[in-house]
XYZ file of C-alpha atoms in Angstrom:
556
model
C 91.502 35.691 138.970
C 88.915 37.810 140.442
C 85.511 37.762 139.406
C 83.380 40.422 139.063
C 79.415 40.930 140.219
C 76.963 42.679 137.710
C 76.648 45.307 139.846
C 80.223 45.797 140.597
C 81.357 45.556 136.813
C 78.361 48.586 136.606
C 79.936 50.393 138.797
C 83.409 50.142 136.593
C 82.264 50.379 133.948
C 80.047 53.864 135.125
C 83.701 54.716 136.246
C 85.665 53.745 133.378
C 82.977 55.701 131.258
C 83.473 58.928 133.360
C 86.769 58.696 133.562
C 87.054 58.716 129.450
C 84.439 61.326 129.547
C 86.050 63.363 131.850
C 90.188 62.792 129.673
C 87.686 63.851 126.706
C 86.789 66.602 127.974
C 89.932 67.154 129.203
C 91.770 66.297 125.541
C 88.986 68.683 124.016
C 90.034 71.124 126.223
C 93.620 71.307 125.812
C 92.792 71.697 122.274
C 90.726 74.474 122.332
C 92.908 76.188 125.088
C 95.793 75.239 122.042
C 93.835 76.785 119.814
C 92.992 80.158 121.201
C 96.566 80.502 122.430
C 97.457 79.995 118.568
C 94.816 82.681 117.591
C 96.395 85.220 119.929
C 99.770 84.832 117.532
C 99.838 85.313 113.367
C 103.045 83.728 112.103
C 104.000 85.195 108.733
C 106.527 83.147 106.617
C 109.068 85.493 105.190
C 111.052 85.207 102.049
C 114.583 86.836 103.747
C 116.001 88.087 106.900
C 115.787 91.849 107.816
C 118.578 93.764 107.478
C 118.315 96.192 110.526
C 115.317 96.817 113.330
C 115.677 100.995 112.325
C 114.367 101.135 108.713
C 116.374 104.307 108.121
C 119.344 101.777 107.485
C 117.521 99.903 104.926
C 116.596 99.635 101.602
C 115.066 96.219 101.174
C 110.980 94.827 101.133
C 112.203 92.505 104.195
C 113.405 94.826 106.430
C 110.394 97.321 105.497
C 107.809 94.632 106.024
C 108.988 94.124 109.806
C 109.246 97.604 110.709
C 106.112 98.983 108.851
C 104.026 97.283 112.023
C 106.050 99.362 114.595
C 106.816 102.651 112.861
C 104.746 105.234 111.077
C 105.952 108.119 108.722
C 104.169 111.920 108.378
C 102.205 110.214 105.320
C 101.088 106.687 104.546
C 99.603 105.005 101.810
C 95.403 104.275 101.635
C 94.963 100.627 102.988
C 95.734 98.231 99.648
C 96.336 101.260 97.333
C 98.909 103.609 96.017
C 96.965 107.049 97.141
C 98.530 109.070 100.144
C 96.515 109.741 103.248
C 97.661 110.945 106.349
C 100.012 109.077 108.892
C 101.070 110.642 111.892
C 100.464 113.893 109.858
C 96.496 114.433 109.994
C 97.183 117.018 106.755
C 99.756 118.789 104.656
C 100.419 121.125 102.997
C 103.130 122.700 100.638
C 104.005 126.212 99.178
C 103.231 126.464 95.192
C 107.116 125.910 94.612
C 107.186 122.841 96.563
C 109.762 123.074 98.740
C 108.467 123.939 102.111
C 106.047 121.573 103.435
C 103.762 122.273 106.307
C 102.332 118.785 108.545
C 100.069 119.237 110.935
C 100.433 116.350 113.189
C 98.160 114.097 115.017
C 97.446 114.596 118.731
C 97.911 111.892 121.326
C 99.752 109.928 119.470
C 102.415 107.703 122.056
C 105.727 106.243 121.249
C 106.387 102.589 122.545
C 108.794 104.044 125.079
C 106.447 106.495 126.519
C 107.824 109.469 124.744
C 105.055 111.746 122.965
C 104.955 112.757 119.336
C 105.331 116.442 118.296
C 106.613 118.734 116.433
C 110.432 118.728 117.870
C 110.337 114.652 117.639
C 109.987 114.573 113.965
C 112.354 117.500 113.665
C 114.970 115.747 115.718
C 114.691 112.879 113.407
C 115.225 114.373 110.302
C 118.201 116.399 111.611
C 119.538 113.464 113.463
C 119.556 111.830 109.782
C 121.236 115.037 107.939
C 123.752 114.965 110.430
C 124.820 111.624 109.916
C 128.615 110.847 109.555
C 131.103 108.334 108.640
C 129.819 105.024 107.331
C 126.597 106.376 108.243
C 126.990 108.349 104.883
C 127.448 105.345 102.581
C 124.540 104.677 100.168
C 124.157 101.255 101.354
C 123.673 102.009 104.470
C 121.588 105.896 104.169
C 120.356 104.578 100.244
C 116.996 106.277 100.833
C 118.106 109.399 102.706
C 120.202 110.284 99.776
C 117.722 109.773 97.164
C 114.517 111.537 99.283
C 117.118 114.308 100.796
C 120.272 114.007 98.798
C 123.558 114.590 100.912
C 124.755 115.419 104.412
C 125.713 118.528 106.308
C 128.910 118.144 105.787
C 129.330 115.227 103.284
C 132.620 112.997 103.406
C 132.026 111.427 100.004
C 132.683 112.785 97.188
C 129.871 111.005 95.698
C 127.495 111.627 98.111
C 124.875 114.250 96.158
C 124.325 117.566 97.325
C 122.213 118.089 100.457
C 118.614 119.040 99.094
C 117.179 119.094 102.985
C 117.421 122.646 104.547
C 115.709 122.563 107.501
C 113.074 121.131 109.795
C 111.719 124.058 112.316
C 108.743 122.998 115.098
C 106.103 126.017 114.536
C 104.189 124.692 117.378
C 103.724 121.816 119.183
C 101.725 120.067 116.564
C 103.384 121.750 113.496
C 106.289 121.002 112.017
C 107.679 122.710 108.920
C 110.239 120.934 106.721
C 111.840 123.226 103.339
C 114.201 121.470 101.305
C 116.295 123.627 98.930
C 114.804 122.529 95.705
C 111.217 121.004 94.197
C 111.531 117.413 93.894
C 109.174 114.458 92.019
C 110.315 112.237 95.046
C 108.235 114.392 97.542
C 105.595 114.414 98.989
C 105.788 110.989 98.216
C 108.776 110.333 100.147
C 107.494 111.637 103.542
C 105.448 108.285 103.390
C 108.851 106.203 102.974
C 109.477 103.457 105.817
C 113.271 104.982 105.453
C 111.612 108.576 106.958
C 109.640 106.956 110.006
C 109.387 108.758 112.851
C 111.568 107.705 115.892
C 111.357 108.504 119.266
C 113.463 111.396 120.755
C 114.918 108.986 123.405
C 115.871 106.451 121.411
C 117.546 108.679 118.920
C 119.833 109.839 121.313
C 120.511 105.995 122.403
C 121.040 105.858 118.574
C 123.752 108.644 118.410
C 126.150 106.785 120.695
C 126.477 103.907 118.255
C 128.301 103.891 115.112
C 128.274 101.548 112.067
C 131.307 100.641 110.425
C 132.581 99.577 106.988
C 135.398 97.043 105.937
C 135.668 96.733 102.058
C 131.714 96.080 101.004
C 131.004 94.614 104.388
C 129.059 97.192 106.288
C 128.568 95.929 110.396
C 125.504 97.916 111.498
C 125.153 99.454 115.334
C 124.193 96.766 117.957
C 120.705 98.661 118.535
C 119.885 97.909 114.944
C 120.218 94.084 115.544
C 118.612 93.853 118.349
C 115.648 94.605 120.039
C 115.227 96.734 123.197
C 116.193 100.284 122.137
C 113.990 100.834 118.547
C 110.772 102.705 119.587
C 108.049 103.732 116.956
C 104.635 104.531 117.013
C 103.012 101.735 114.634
C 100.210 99.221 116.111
C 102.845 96.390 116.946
C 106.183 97.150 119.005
C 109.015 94.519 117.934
C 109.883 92.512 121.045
C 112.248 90.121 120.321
C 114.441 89.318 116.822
C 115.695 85.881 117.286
C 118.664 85.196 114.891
C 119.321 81.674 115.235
C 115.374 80.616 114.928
C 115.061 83.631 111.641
C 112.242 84.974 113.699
C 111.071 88.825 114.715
C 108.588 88.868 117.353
C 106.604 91.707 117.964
C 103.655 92.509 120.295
C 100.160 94.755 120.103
C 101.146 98.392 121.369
C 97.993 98.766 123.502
C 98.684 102.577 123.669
C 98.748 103.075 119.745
C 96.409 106.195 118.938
C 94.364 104.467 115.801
C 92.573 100.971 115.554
C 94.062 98.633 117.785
C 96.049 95.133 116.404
C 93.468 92.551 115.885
C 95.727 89.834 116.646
C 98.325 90.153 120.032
C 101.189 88.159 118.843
C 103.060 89.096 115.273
C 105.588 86.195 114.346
C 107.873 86.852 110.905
C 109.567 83.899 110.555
C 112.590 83.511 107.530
C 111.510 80.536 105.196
C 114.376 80.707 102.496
C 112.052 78.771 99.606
C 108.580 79.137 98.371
C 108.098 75.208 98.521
C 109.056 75.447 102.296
C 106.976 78.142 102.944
C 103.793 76.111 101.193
C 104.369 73.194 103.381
C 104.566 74.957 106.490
C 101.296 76.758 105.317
C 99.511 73.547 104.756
C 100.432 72.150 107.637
C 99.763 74.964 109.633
C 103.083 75.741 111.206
C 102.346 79.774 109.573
C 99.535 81.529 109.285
C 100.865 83.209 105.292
C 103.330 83.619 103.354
C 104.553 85.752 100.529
C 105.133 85.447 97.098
C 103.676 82.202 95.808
C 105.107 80.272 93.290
C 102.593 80.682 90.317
C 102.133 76.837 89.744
C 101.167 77.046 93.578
C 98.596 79.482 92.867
C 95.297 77.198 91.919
C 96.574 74.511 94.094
C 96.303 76.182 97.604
C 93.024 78.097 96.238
C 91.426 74.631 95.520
C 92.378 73.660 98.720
C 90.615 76.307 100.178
C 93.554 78.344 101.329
C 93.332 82.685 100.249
C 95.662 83.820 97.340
C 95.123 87.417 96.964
C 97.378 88.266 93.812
C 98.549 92.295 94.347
C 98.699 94.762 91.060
C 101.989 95.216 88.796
C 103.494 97.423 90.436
C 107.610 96.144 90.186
C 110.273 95.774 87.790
C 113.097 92.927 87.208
C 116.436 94.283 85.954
C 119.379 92.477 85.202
C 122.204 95.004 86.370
C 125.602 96.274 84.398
C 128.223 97.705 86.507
C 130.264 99.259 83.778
C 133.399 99.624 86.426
C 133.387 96.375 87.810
C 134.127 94.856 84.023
C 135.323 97.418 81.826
C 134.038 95.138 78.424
C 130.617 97.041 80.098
C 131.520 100.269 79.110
C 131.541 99.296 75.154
C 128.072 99.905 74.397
C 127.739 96.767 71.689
C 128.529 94.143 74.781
C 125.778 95.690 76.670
C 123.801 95.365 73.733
C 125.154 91.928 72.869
C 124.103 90.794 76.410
C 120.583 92.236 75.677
C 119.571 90.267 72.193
C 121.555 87.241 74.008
C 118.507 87.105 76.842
C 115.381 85.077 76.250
C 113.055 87.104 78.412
C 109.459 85.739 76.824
C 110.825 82.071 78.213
C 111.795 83.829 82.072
C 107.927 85.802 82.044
C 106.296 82.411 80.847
C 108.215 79.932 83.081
C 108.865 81.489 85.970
C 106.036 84.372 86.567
C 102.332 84.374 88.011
C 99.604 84.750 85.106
C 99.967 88.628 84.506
C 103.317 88.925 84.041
C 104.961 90.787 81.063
C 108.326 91.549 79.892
C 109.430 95.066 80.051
C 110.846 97.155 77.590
C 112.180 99.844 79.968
C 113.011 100.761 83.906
C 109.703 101.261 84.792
C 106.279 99.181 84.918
C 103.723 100.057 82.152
C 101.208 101.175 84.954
C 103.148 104.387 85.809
C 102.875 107.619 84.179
C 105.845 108.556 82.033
C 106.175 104.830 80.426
C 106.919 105.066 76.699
C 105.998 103.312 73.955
C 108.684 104.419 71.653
C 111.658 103.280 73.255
C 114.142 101.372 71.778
C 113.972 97.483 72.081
C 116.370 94.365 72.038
C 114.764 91.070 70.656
C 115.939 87.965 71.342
C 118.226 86.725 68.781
C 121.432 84.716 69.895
C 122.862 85.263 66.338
C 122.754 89.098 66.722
C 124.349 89.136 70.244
C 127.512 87.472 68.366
C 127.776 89.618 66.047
C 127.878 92.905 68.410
C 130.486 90.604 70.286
C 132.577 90.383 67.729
C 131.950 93.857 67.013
C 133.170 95.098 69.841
C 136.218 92.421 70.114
C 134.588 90.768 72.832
C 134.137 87.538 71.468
C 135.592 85.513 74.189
C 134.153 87.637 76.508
C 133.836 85.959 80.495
C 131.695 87.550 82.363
C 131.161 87.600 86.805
C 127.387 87.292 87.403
C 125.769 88.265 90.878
C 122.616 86.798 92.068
C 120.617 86.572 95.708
C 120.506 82.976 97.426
C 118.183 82.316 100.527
C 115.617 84.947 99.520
C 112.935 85.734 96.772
C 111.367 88.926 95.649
C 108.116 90.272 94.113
C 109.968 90.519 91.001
C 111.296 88.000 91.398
C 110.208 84.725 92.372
C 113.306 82.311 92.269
C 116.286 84.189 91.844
C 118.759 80.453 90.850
C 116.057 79.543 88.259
C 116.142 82.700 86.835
C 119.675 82.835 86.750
C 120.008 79.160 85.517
C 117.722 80.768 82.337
C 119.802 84.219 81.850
C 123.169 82.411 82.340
C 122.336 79.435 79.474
C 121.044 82.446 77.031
C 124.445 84.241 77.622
C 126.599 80.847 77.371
C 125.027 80.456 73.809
C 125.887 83.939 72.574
C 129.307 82.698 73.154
C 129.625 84.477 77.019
C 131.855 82.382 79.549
C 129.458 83.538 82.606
C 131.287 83.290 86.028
C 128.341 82.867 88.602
C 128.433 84.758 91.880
C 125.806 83.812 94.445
C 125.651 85.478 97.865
C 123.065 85.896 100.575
C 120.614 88.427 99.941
C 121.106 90.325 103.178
C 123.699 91.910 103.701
C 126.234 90.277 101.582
C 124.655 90.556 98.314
C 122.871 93.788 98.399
C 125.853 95.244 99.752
C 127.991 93.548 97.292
C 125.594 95.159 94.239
C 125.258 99.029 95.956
C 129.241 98.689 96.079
C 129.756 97.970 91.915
C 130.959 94.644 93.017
C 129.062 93.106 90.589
C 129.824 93.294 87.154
C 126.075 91.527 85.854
C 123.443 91.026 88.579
C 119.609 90.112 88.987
C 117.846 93.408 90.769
C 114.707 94.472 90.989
C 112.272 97.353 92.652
C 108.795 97.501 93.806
C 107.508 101.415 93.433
C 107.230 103.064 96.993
C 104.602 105.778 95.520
C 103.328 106.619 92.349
C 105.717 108.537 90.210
C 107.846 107.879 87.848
C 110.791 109.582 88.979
C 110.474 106.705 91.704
C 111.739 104.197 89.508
C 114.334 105.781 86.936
C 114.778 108.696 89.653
C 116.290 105.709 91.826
C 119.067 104.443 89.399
C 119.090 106.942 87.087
C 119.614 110.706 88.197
C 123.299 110.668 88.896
C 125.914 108.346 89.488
C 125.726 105.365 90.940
C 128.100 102.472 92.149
C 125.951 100.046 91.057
C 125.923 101.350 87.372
C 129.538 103.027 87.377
C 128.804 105.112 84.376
C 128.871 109.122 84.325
C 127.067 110.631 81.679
C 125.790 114.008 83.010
C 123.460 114.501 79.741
C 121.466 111.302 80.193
C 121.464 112.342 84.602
C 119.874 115.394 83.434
C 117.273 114.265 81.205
C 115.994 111.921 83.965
C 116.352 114.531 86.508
C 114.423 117.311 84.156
C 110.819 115.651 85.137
C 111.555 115.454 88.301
C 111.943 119.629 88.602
C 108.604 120.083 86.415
C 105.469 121.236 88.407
C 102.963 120.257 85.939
C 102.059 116.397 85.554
C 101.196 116.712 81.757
C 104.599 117.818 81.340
C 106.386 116.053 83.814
C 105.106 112.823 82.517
C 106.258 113.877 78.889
C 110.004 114.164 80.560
C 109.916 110.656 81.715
C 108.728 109.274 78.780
C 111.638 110.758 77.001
C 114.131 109.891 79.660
C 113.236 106.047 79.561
C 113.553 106.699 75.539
C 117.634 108.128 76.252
C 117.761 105.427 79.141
C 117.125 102.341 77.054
C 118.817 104.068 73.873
C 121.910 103.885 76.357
C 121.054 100.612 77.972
C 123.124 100.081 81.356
C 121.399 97.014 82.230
C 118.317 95.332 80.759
C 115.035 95.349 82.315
C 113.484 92.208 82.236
C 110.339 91.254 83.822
C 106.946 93.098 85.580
C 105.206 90.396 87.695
C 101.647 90.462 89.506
C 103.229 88.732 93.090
C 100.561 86.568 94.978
C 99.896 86.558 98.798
C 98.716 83.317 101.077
C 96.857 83.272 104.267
C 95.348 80.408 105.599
C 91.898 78.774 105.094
C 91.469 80.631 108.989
C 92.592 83.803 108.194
C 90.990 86.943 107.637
C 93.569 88.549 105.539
C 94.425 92.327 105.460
C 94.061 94.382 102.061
C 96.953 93.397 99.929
C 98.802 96.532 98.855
C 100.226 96.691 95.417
C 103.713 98.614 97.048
C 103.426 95.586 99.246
C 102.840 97.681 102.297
C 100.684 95.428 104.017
C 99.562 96.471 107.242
C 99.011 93.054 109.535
C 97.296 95.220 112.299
C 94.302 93.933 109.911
C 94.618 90.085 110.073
C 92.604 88.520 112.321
C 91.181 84.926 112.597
C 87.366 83.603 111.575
């Protein structure tokens, strides 16, 4: 063995010493290089999969949270409230009858193909949309068109309602002028719906040569749709990427965009089916947030240090009745044997955030138009059999729908809250058949169809209006009800045609008394949902629609 002198075991050892130094340095390095690459990307867990990359086939929170980053309507909604302000419309404007509306749009304002918004583009859009044919015109797939606009140029349903859009004429090249045939409580507030984004004129004619297609409840929507490439908006993020397998949308800062640019480049929304999943990968810092914490979760990340903004009430929880899919529905006693038969104090205090409350009708107590004379359904098992018997239904069995890989604002975990519902209905002496499908498309298609003769449904307001909420299920018919009763349609519709609020919110108040003295389905639950970010995060202003608006996040 070879010995060493002092002065060459210094000379080592100096070596040895810069060499660690210098892998130190280097290890330090990689990290912080690690680090700012990881600051230049916000990974968002999600709670479902997007249905569709053009929001104007959707009707779901998922979809809508993805493609409110890349696409902008004529109005938006203030930052974290429920007021409108101007989107790609700088103002508006309507005659006193309400039905021609005048937007004066912004200037300057690029697409993420190139294209450049005016007055034509949004016109082309909204004719594009009343021209739509086919499966195109199935509420499933054009749900929000038909409730904003009503039906089609030349409608193919006989369902479909009657076209309420008339026309959409470019007075100049920043003025466009939209008149719709009648006054409706759904607008202006609908011009701000994701559903109504404007498109570029390029890629609507890249839309136009695809069609979607329909077999039985199973709706395949056009390959642009599931894919990205073709979509083009205007919003502060363009999507880039939608990776299936992986459950991940990509999208990237739109350096062109005409308002405040993205804080953070990279915009990750990644499908985590449960909230425990989603916690983990939070607190291990695989995501960046994630939506709709479980309330026993709450305290725990907050104590670690972790942001829980909790959003407003603003949502409602409905268990569904489709009256055609089971025709025992249609006997008004089983629907309200099913009502006394459900515990709803035990679903609120077990499975909502602190805030929660049951509800008593179709719409949240923080909207104009709720009523507190309506008629209610207490819990009482003994009751429900009685109305069962009643109505000879006393060996009554029973299909019951309800959403697996997915949770909403309304509702937090869909199986518990079925596990609760379905024991309340066994007692009352209901055999309950349970359904469970994926959320998107399967089971949302499955409930728009009247496939479903009880399911678990909810809604989160898109404005402030009443007609919003019963407008939505209540104003005609509707598969997912399958019930016609044209005097209880017109009652809900009546407040919608009235021009004074004072009024108009006396007309919803006694709707929601005729709606719940009718009862197609039971509403169940308002809940306050919470919001994570991580202990790094800067969030953006939580928005009690849930309209978020991650151009906002950035890191400390």
């Amino acid at each position: 063995m070879r010995i060493l002198n002092s002065r060459s075991t210094r000379a080592l050892t100096a070596a040895l010493t810069v060499g660690l130094i210098a892998t130190g340095c280097a290890s330090d390095r990689d990290k912080d290089e690690n680090k700012s690459k990881a600051k230049d990307t916000f990974v968002f867990g999600a709670p479902g999969d997007p249905a569709s990359l053009d929001p104007a086939l959707a009707s779901d929170g998922e979809t809508f949270r993805v493609t409110r980053q890349a696409f902008e309507a004529l109005l938006e909604h203030e930052s974290g409230g429920s007021e409108l302000v101007g989107g790609l419309a700088e103002k508006w404007s309507s005659n006193p009858e309400g039905t021609v509306w005048t937007f004066n749009l912004r200037q300057g304002v690029k697409f993420h193909d190139g294209e450049t918004l005016n007055a034509a583009a949004v016109c082309a859009n909204y004719d594009y949309w009343f021209n739509w044919k086919g499966t195109y015109q199935s509420s499933a797939v054009s749900y929000y068109w038909q409730t904003i606009m009503g039906g089609f140029k030349a409608n193919e349903d006989k369902e479909a309602p009657k076209p309420n859009y008339k026309s959409c004429t470019a007075k100049d090249e920043n003025t466009a002028v939209i008149e719709v045939l009648e006054p409706s409580a759904n607008l202006p507030g609908g011009f701000s719906l994701q559903a109504l984004a404007i498109h570029s004129p390029k890629a609507l004619q890249e839309y136009a040569k695809q069609e979607a297609t329909a077999k039985g409840d199973a709706i395949t929507y056009p390959k642009y749709s599931q894919e990205a490439g073709t979509v083009a908006g205007t919003g502060p993020y363009k999507i880039t990427k939608w990776n299936k397998g992986n459950k991940e949308v990509t999208l990237e800062r739109f350096d062109d965009y005409w308002g405040d640019k993205a804080k953070v480049k990279n915009l990750v929304f990644r499908t985590i089916d449960t909230e425990s999943s989603r916690r983990q990968a939070l607190q291990a810092g695989d995501i960046d947030g994630y939506d709709l914490v479980a309330p026993a979760d709450i305290k725990t990340l907050e104590s670690a240090g972790f942001n829980v903004p909790t959003r407003d009430v603003f949502n409602l929880l409905y268990l569904g009745m489709s009256q055609e899919a089971n025709a025992a529905l249609k006997k008004p006693a089983v629907r309200q044997a099913i009502a006394h038969a459900v515990d709803r104090e035990n679903i609120v205090k077990t499975q909502l955030p602190e805030g929660g409350k049951v509800a008593t009708q179709f719409m949240p107590d923080t909207v104009a138009g709720h009523s507190d004379k309506v008629k209610t359904y207490a819990f009482d098992t003994a009751k429900s059999k009685e109305l069962l018997a009643s109505a000879g239904e006393s060996k009554l069995a029973v299909d019951f729908c309800y959403p697996t890989e997915v949770t909403r604002p309304y509702m937090p975990a869909p199986q518990d809250i079925f596990e609760l519902i379905k024991a309340d209905l066994e007692k009352a002496g209901i055999k309950v058949n349970p359904k469970p499908a994926k959320w998107n498309p399967d089971y949302l298609d499955a409930v728009e169809a009247g496939s479903c003769p009880l399911h678990l449904l909810g809604w989160t307001g898109d404005f402030n209006d009443g007609y919003n909420f019963i407008g939505t299920w209540f104003a005609g018919y509707d598969k997912q009800w399958g019930f016609k009763d044209e005097a209880l349609f017109g009652k809900v519709k009546a407040g919608s045609l009235q021009g004074d609020p004072t009024k108009r919110t006396d007309l919803y108040k006694a709707a929601n008394e005729a709606i719940m003295e009718y009862l197609p389905g039971l509403p169940l639950s308002s809940s306050p949902p919470a919001i994570a970010f991580g202990k790094n995060v800067v969030p953006p202003k939580v928005s009690p629609l849930t309209q978020e608006n991650f151009a906002e996040v950035s890191f400390k």
